[in-house]
PDB file of C-alpha atoms in Angstrom:
ATOM      1  CA  GLY A 958     143.086  97.754  53.122  1.00 78.00           C
ATOM      2  CA  GLU A 959     144.418 101.163  52.387  1.00 85.00           C
ATOM      3  CA  ASN A 960     147.650 101.501  50.700  1.00 90.00           C
ATOM      4  CA  VAL A 961     149.819 104.616  50.940  1.00 94.00           C
ATOM      5  CA  GLU A 962     152.816 105.089  48.608  1.00 96.00           C
ATOM      6  CA  GLN A 963     155.204 107.972  49.500  1.00 97.00           C
ATOM      7  CA  HIS A 964     158.075 109.370  47.207  1.00 97.00           C
ATOM      8  CA  PRO A 965     160.915 110.178  47.379  1.00 97.00           C
ATOM      9  CA  SER A 966     162.529 108.243  50.139  1.00 97.00           C
ATOM     10  CA  THR A 967     165.380 110.693  50.476  1.00 97.00           C
ATOM     11  CA  LEU A 968     165.374 114.405  49.435  1.00 98.00           C
ATOM     12  CA  SER A 969     168.372 116.582  49.583  1.00 98.00           C
ATOM     13  CA  VAL A 970     168.179 120.341  48.978  1.00 98.00           C
ATOM     14  CA  GLN A 971     170.111 123.467  49.616  1.00 98.00           C
ATOM     15  CA  GLU A 972     168.961 125.977  52.294  1.00 98.00           C
ATOM     16  CA  GLY A 973     166.439 128.287  50.745  1.00 98.00           C
ATOM     17  CA  ASP A 974     165.337 125.807  48.032  1.00 98.00           C
ATOM     18  CA  SER A 975     161.785 124.370  47.921  1.00 98.00           C
ATOM     19  CA  ALA A 976     160.902 120.611  48.776  1.00 98.00           C
ATOM     20  CA  VAL A 977     157.984 118.563  47.652  1.00 98.00           C
ATOM     21  CA  ILE A 978     156.953 115.132  48.955  1.00 98.00           C
ATOM     22  CA  LYS A 979     154.313 113.267  47.124  1.00 98.00           C
ATOM     23  CA  CYS A 980     151.910 110.535  48.411  1.00 98.00           C
ATOM     24  CA  THR A 981     149.235 108.425  46.720  1.00 97.00           C
ATOM     25  CA  TYR A 982     146.425 106.449  48.521  1.00 95.00           C
ATOM     26  CA  SER A 983     144.031 103.777  47.377  1.00 93.00           C
ATOM     27  CA  ASP A 984     140.929 103.995  49.516  1.00 89.00           C
ATOM     28  CA  SER A 985     138.373 106.344  48.019  1.00 87.00           C
ATOM     29  CA  ALA A 986     136.645 106.578  51.313  1.00 87.00           C
ATOM     30  CA  SER A 987     139.796 108.273  52.969  1.00 89.00           C
ATOM     31  CA  ASN A 988     139.019 111.885  53.935  1.00 90.00           C
ATOM     32  CA  TYR A 989     141.717 113.007  56.350  1.00 93.00           C
ATOM     33  CA  PHE A 990     145.281 113.473  55.257  1.00 96.00           C
ATOM     34  CA  PRO A 991     147.878 114.568  57.819  1.00 96.00           C
ATOM     35  CA  TRP A 992     151.558 115.098  57.640  1.00 98.00           C
ATOM     36  CA  TYR A 993     153.886 114.297  60.447  1.00 98.00           C
ATOM     37  CA  LYS A 994     157.540 115.294  61.083  1.00 98.00           C
ATOM     38  CA  GLN A 995     159.872 113.056  63.081  1.00 97.00           C
ATOM     39  CA  GLU A 996     163.047 114.406  64.408  1.00 96.00           C
ATOM     40  CA  LEU A 997     165.877 112.137  65.413  1.00 94.00           C
ATOM     41  CA  GLY A 998     165.027 110.204  68.590  1.00 93.00           C
ATOM     42  CA  LYS A 999     161.525 111.507  68.952  1.00 95.00           C
ATOM     43  CA  GLY A1000     158.032 110.557  68.096  1.00 96.00           C
ATOM     44  CA  PRO A1001     156.249 111.922  64.961  1.00 97.00           C
ATOM     45  CA  GLN A1002     154.527 115.239  65.394  1.00 97.00           C
ATOM     46  CA  LEU A1003     151.685 116.822  63.215  1.00 97.00           C
ATOM     47  CA  ILE A1004     152.814 119.734  61.122  1.00 98.00           C
ATOM     48  CA  ILE A1005     149.811 120.122  58.788  1.00 97.00           C
ATOM     49  CA  ASP A1006     146.567 118.241  57.824  1.00 96.00           C
ATOM     50  CA  ILE A1007     143.870 118.515  55.172  1.00 95.00           C
ATOM     51  CA  ARG A1008     140.510 117.205  54.818  1.00 91.00           C
ATOM     52  CA  SER A1009     138.927 116.071  51.629  1.00 84.00           C
ATOM     53  CA  ASN A1010     136.491 119.055  51.296  1.00 83.00           C
ATOM     54  CA  VAL A1011     139.398 121.386  50.484  1.00 84.00           C
ATOM     55  CA  GLY A1012     142.040 121.328  47.925  1.00 91.00           C
ATOM     56  CA  GLU A1013     144.841 123.295  49.538  1.00 95.00           C
ATOM     57  CA  LYS A1014     145.960 124.418  52.906  1.00 95.00           C
ATOM     58  CA  LYS A1015     148.885 126.732  54.024  1.00 97.00           C
ATOM     59  CA  ASP A1016     150.750 127.431  57.247  1.00 95.00           C
ATOM     60  CA  GLN A1017     153.590 129.839  56.851  1.00 96.00           C
ATOM     61  CA  ARG A1018     156.229 128.052  54.870  1.00 97.00           C
ATOM     62  CA  ILE A1019     154.409 124.776  54.590  1.00 98.00           C
ATOM     63  CA  ALA A1020     151.492 123.801  52.437  1.00 98.00           C
ATOM     64  CA  VAL A1021     149.617 120.622  51.481  1.00 98.00           C
ATOM     65  CA  THR A1022     147.638 119.905  48.299  1.00 97.00           C
ATOM     66  CA  LEU A1023     145.037 117.302  47.695  1.00 96.00           C
ATOM     67  CA  ASN A1024     143.621 115.896  44.478  1.00 94.00           C
ATOM     68  CA  LYS A1025     140.861 113.498  45.415  1.00 92.00           C
ATOM     69  CA  THR A1026     140.192 112.509  41.804  1.00 92.00           C
ATOM     70  CA  ALA A1027     143.798 111.208  41.311  1.00 94.00           C
ATOM     71  CA  LYS A1028     143.935 110.218  44.907  1.00 94.00           C
ATOM     72  CA  HIS A1029     147.217 111.972  45.773  1.00 95.00           C
ATOM     73  CA  PHE A1030     148.398 114.683  48.131  1.00 97.00           C
ATOM     74  CA  SER A1031     151.636 116.600  48.564  1.00 98.00           C
ATOM     75  CA  LEU A1032     153.587 118.427  51.131  1.00 98.00           C
ATOM     76  CA  HIS A1033     155.348 121.602  49.920  1.00 98.00           C
ATOM     77  CA  ILE A1034     157.979 123.295  52.015  1.00 98.00           C
ATOM     78  CA  THR A1035     159.252 126.760  50.822  1.00 98.00           C
ATOM     79  CA  GLU A1036     162.466 128.570  51.877  1.00 98.00           C
ATOM     80  CA  THR A1037     163.868 125.499  53.565  1.00 98.00           C
ATOM     81  CA  GLN A1038     165.996 125.892  56.578  1.00 97.00           C
ATOM     82  CA  PRO A1039     168.420 123.368  58.311  1.00 96.00           C
ATOM     83  CA  GLU A1040     165.861 122.856  61.092  1.00 97.00           C
ATOM     84  CA  ASP A1041     163.507 121.386  58.431  1.00 98.00           C
ATOM     85  CA  SER A1042     165.884 118.309  58.298  1.00 98.00           C
ATOM     86  CA  ALA A1043     163.855 115.436  59.589  1.00 98.00           C
ATOM     87  CA  VAL A1044     161.882 112.350  58.346  1.00 97.00           C
ATOM     88  CA  TYR A1045     158.298 113.289  57.080  1.00 98.00           C
ATOM     89  CA  PHE A1046     155.451 110.813  56.942  1.00 97.00           C
ATOM     90  CA  CYS A1047     152.151 111.197  55.123  1.00 97.00           C
ATOM     91  CA  SER A1048     149.217 109.331  56.373  1.00 96.00           C
ATOM     92  CA  SER A1049     145.600 108.642  55.076  1.00 93.00           C
ATOM     93  CA  GLY A1050     142.678 108.394  57.386  1.00 84.00           C
ATOM     94  CA  GLY A1051     140.682 105.676  55.689  1.00 67.00           C
ATOM     95  CA  SER A1052     137.281 104.219  56.478  1.00 62.00           C
ATOM     96  CA  TYR A1053     138.732 102.315  59.587  1.00 71.00           C
ATOM     97  CA  ILE A1054     142.330 102.793  60.761  1.00 83.00           C
ATOM     98  CA  PRO A1055     145.244 105.255  59.808  1.00 90.00           C
ATOM     99  CA  THR A1056     147.784 104.173  57.329  1.00 92.00           C
ATOM    100  CA  PHE A1057     151.262 105.751  56.947  1.00 94.00           C
ATOM    101  CA  GLY A1058     153.702 106.027  54.036  1.00 95.00           C
ATOM    102  CA  ARG A1059     157.260 104.744  54.512  1.00 96.00           C
ATOM    103  CA  GLY A1060     158.626 108.215  55.073  1.00 96.00           C
ATOM    104  CA  THR A1061     160.844 110.799  53.386  1.00 97.00           C
ATOM    105  CA  SER A1062     164.225 111.805  54.886  1.00 97.00           C
ATOM    106  CA  LEU A1063     164.668 115.511  54.068  1.00 98.00           C
ATOM    107  CA  ILE A1064     168.255 116.798  54.449  1.00 98.00           C
ATOM    108  CA  VAL A1065     168.744 120.662  54.110  1.00 98.00           C
ATOM    109  CA  HIS A1066     172.287 121.608  53.411  1.00 97.00           C
ATOM    110  CA  PRO A1067     173.355 125.016  54.891  1.00 93.00           C
TER     111      PRO A1067
ATOM    112  CA  ASN B 852     150.320 118.088  80.854  1.00 74.00           C
ATOM    113  CA  ALA B 853     152.730 115.395  79.818  1.00 83.00           C
ATOM    114  CA  GLY B 854     150.907 114.184  76.692  1.00 95.00           C
ATOM    115  CA  VAL B 855     151.741 110.527  75.888  1.00 97.00           C
ATOM    116  CA  THR B 856     154.344 108.837  78.075  1.00 97.00           C
ATOM    117  CA  GLN B 857     155.952 105.453  77.320  1.00 98.00           C
ATOM    118  CA  THR B 858     158.120 103.221  79.511  1.00 97.00           C
ATOM    119  CA  PRO B 859     160.831 102.028  79.247  1.00 97.00           C
ATOM    120  CA  LYS B 860     162.758 104.005  76.812  1.00 97.00           C
ATOM    121  CA  PHE B 861     165.203 101.056  76.138  1.00 97.00           C
ATOM    122  CA  GLN B 862     164.983  97.489  76.480  1.00 97.00           C
ATOM    123  CA  VAL B 863     167.186  94.372  75.646  1.00 97.00           C
ATOM    124  CA  LEU B 864     165.571  90.966  75.795  1.00 97.00           C
ATOM    125  CA  LYS B 865     166.763  87.470  75.008  1.00 98.00           C
ATOM    126  CA  THR B 866     164.746  85.306  72.581  1.00 98.00           C
ATOM    127  CA  GLY B 867     161.843  83.868  74.489  1.00 97.00           C
ATOM    128  CA  GLN B 868     161.561  86.349  77.254  1.00 97.00           C
ATOM    129  CA  SER B 869     158.426  88.305  77.835  1.00 97.00           C
ATOM    130  CA  MET B 870     157.806  92.082  78.506  1.00 97.00           C
ATOM    131  CA  THR B 871     155.162  94.661  78.695  1.00 98.00           C
ATOM    132  CA  LEU B 872     155.453  98.118  77.254  1.00 98.00           C
ATOM    133  CA  GLN B 873     153.492 100.789  79.116  1.00 98.00           C
ATOM    134  CA  CYS B 874     151.767 103.684  77.676  1.00 98.00           C
ATOM    135  CA  ALA B 875     149.668 106.435  79.297  1.00 98.00           C
ATOM    136  CA  GLN B 876     147.959 109.638  78.070  1.00 97.00           C
ATOM    137  CA  ASP B 877     146.615 112.510  80.044  1.00 96.00           C
ATOM    138  CA  MET B 878     144.517 114.168  77.311  1.00 96.00           C
ATOM    139  CA  ASN B 879     141.348 112.266  77.881  1.00 95.00           C
ATOM    140  CA  HIS B 880     141.445 110.832  74.364  1.00 95.00           C
ATOM    141  CA  ASN B 881     139.258 107.818  73.557  1.00 93.00           C
ATOM    142  CA  SER B 882     141.497 106.170  70.975  1.00 94.00           C
ATOM    143  CA  MET B 883     144.920 104.726  71.469  1.00 96.00           C
ATOM    144  CA  TYR B 884     147.345 102.840  69.134  1.00 96.00           C
ATOM    145  CA  TRP B 885     150.509 100.856  69.194  1.00 98.00           C
ATOM    146  CA  TYR B 886     152.980 101.160  66.215  1.00 97.00           C
ATOM    147  CA  ARG B 887     156.200  99.632  65.256  1.00 98.00           C
ATOM    148  CA  GLN B 888     158.772 101.505  63.260  1.00 97.00           C
ATOM    149  CA  ASP B 889     161.453  99.706  61.203  1.00 94.00           C
ATOM    150  CA  PRO B 890     164.016 101.260  58.859  1.00 87.00           C
ATOM    151  CA  GLY B 891     162.407 101.914  55.429  1.00 84.00           C
ATOM    152  CA  MET B 892     159.011 100.568  56.533  1.00 86.00           C
ATOM    153  CA  GLY B 893     157.345 103.610  58.151  1.00 89.00           C
ATOM    154  CA  LEU B 894     154.920 103.163  60.942  1.00 94.00           C
ATOM    155  CA  ARG B 895     152.898  99.930  60.980  1.00 95.00           C
ATOM    156  CA  LEU B 896     149.842  99.567  63.224  1.00 94.00           C
ATOM    157  CA  ILE B 897     149.975  96.689  65.580  1.00 97.00           C
ATOM    158  CA  TYR B 898     146.778  97.107  67.716  1.00 96.00           C
ATOM    159  CA  TYR B 899     144.444  99.917  68.531  1.00 95.00           C
ATOM    160  CA  SER B 900     141.715 100.729  70.905  1.00 95.00           C
ATOM    161  CA  ALA B 901     138.839 102.893  69.741  1.00 91.00           C
ATOM    162  CA  SER B 902     137.537 103.321  73.268  1.00 90.00           C
ATOM    163  CA  GLU B 903     137.951 101.956  76.822  1.00 89.00           C
ATOM    164  CA  GLY B 904     137.182  98.279  76.778  1.00 89.00           C
ATOM    165  CA  THR B 905     137.671  97.618  73.134  1.00 93.00           C
ATOM    166  CA  THR B 906     140.760  96.412  71.301  1.00 95.00           C
ATOM    167  CA  ASP B 907     141.294  95.558  67.596  1.00 94.00           C
ATOM    168  CA  LYS B 908     144.134  94.178  65.333  1.00 94.00           C
ATOM    169  CA  GLY B 909     146.070  96.331  63.083  1.00 92.00           C
ATOM    170  CA  GLU B 910     148.244  95.471  60.160  1.00 91.00           C
ATOM    171  CA  VAL B 911     150.966  93.490  62.143  1.00 95.00           C
ATOM    172  CA  PRO B 912     149.400  91.891  65.327  1.00 97.00           C
ATOM    173  CA  ASN B 913     151.046  88.507  65.417  1.00 97.00           C
ATOM    174  CA  GLY B 914     153.273  87.987  68.479  1.00 96.00           C
ATOM    175  CA  TYR B 915     151.603  90.836  70.410  1.00 98.00           C
ATOM    176  CA  ASN B 916     148.764  91.281  72.845  1.00 97.00           C
ATOM    177  CA  VAL B 917     147.298  94.479  74.347  1.00 98.00           C
ATOM    178  CA  SER B 918     145.264  95.587  77.229  1.00 97.00           C
ATOM    179  CA  ARG B 919     143.183  98.826  77.594  1.00 96.00           C
ATOM    180  CA  LEU B 920     143.528  99.052  81.316  1.00 87.00           C
ATOM    181  CA  ASN B 921     141.423 102.209  81.539  1.00 95.00           C
ATOM    182  CA  LYS B 922     140.821 105.311  79.451  1.00 95.00           C
ATOM    183  CA  ARG B 923     144.428 106.521  80.241  1.00 97.00           C
ATOM    184  CA  GLU B 924     146.439 103.432  79.811  1.00 97.00           C
ATOM    185  CA  PHE B 925     147.142 101.074  76.811  1.00 98.00           C
ATOM    186  CA  SER B 926     149.822  98.341  77.239  1.00 98.00           C
ATOM    187  CA  LEU B 927     151.498  96.109  74.656  1.00 98.00           C
ATOM    188  CA  ARG B 928     152.758  92.673  75.681  1.00 98.00           C
ATOM    189  CA  LEU B 929     155.297  90.412  73.974  1.00 97.00           C
ATOM    190  CA  GLU B 930     154.813  86.958  75.366  1.00 94.00           C
ATOM    191  CA  SER B 931     157.728  85.300  73.882  1.00 97.00           C
ATOM    192  CA  ALA B 932     160.098  87.763  72.180  1.00 97.00           C
ATOM    193  CA  ALA B 933     161.737  86.971  68.707  1.00 97.00           C
ATOM    194  CA  PRO B 934     164.538  88.767  67.032  1.00 97.00           C
ATOM    195  CA  SER B 935     162.077  89.940  64.412  1.00 97.00           C
ATOM    196  CA  GLN B 936     160.449  92.066  67.161  1.00 98.00           C
ATOM    197  CA  THR B 937     163.468  94.177  67.303  1.00 98.00           C
ATOM    198  CA  SER B 938     162.143  97.666  66.591  1.00 98.00           C
ATOM    199  CA  VAL B 939     161.140 101.054  67.972  1.00 98.00           C
ATOM    200  CA  TYR B 940     157.632 100.991  69.261  1.00 98.00           C
ATOM    201  CA  PHE B 941     155.418 104.131  69.431  1.00 98.00           C
ATOM    202  CA  CYS B 942     152.215 104.668  71.408  1.00 98.00           C
ATOM    203  CA  ALA B 943     149.765 107.260  70.128  1.00 97.00           C
ATOM    204  CA  SER B 944     146.472 108.650  71.196  1.00 96.00           C
ATOM    205  CA  SER B 945     143.742 110.684  69.389  1.00 94.00           C
ATOM    206  CA  GLU B 946     140.519 112.356  70.431  1.00 91.00           C
ATOM    207  CA  VAL B 947     138.835 111.143  67.089  1.00 85.00           C
ATOM    208  CA  GLY B 948     139.158 107.569  66.274  1.00 81.00           C
ATOM    209  CA  GLY B 949     139.235 105.794  62.936  1.00 75.00           C
ATOM    210  CA  GLY B 950     142.279 107.591  61.602  1.00 80.00           C
ATOM    211  CA  GLN B 951     140.143 110.792  61.344  1.00 84.00           C
ATOM    212  CA  GLY B 952     142.087 113.023  63.669  1.00 89.00           C
ATOM    213  CA  GLU B 953     145.496 114.139  64.734  1.00 93.00           C
ATOM    214  CA  GLN B 954     147.483 111.492  66.642  1.00 95.00           C
ATOM    215  CA  TYR B 955     149.800 112.408  69.456  1.00 97.00           C
ATOM    216  CA  PHE B 956     152.819 110.237  69.728  1.00 97.00           C
ATOM    217  CA  GLY B 957     154.947 109.224  72.732  1.00 98.00           C
ATOM    218  CA  PRO B 958     158.852 109.294  72.701  1.00 97.00           C
ATOM    219  CA  GLY B 959     159.096 105.620  71.775  1.00 97.00           C
ATOM    220  CA  THR B 960     160.626 102.428  73.195  1.00 97.00           C
ATOM    221  CA  ARG B 961     163.620 100.980  71.580  1.00 97.00           C
ATOM    222  CA  LEU B 962     163.598  97.216  71.823  1.00 98.00           C
ATOM    223  CA  THR B 963     166.270  94.876  70.847  1.00 97.00           C
ATOM    224  CA  VAL B 964     165.817  91.080  70.966  1.00 97.00           C
ATOM    225  CA  THR B 965     168.951  88.868  70.883  1.00 97.00           C
TER     226      THR B 965
END
């Protein structure tokens, strides 16, 4: 089955800095790559996604890049703010069922 | 429009007891999922239902059963709870199945088995 690796597990930045979280996947048939944000005590919520026919997608301060040849995709957050502090999960929509990375705890210090 | 709702929010069981976690969605989605979340392990799929009347095993199905009661409701049953099933359980739904579309998650059920 699909295997999704996510790094780093913890990321600490100063407010205003950029943050980058990286994921790799194994199933070459995967073609949908969402990112979810989970705030404390809540369920995950989609923040951005990308399909395999594009290499990059932006939405204000967040962007996702995809390299299908290398089988990796990344989440980029610019001008981080304290409210960006949360756990972020990448996911790969493989040929059958969704698979999630283990999560990255992002801490933004004011 | 409540989205995905789960009951109960919290539950404490003794080893060997049984219980059913309830999930309902009001978005007319075909696909529904049950995940467990453990520290450092991310979200692991227990069971999913691609459409009403069908269910399939995910990554960690042992010790669980599911029922897709109708298009709205998807329940998860623990027949004989074990301490290893202490976890936070999330239900999710999606319009598109097979992991090909956005999933909408419920608020979770925090289960402790003593």
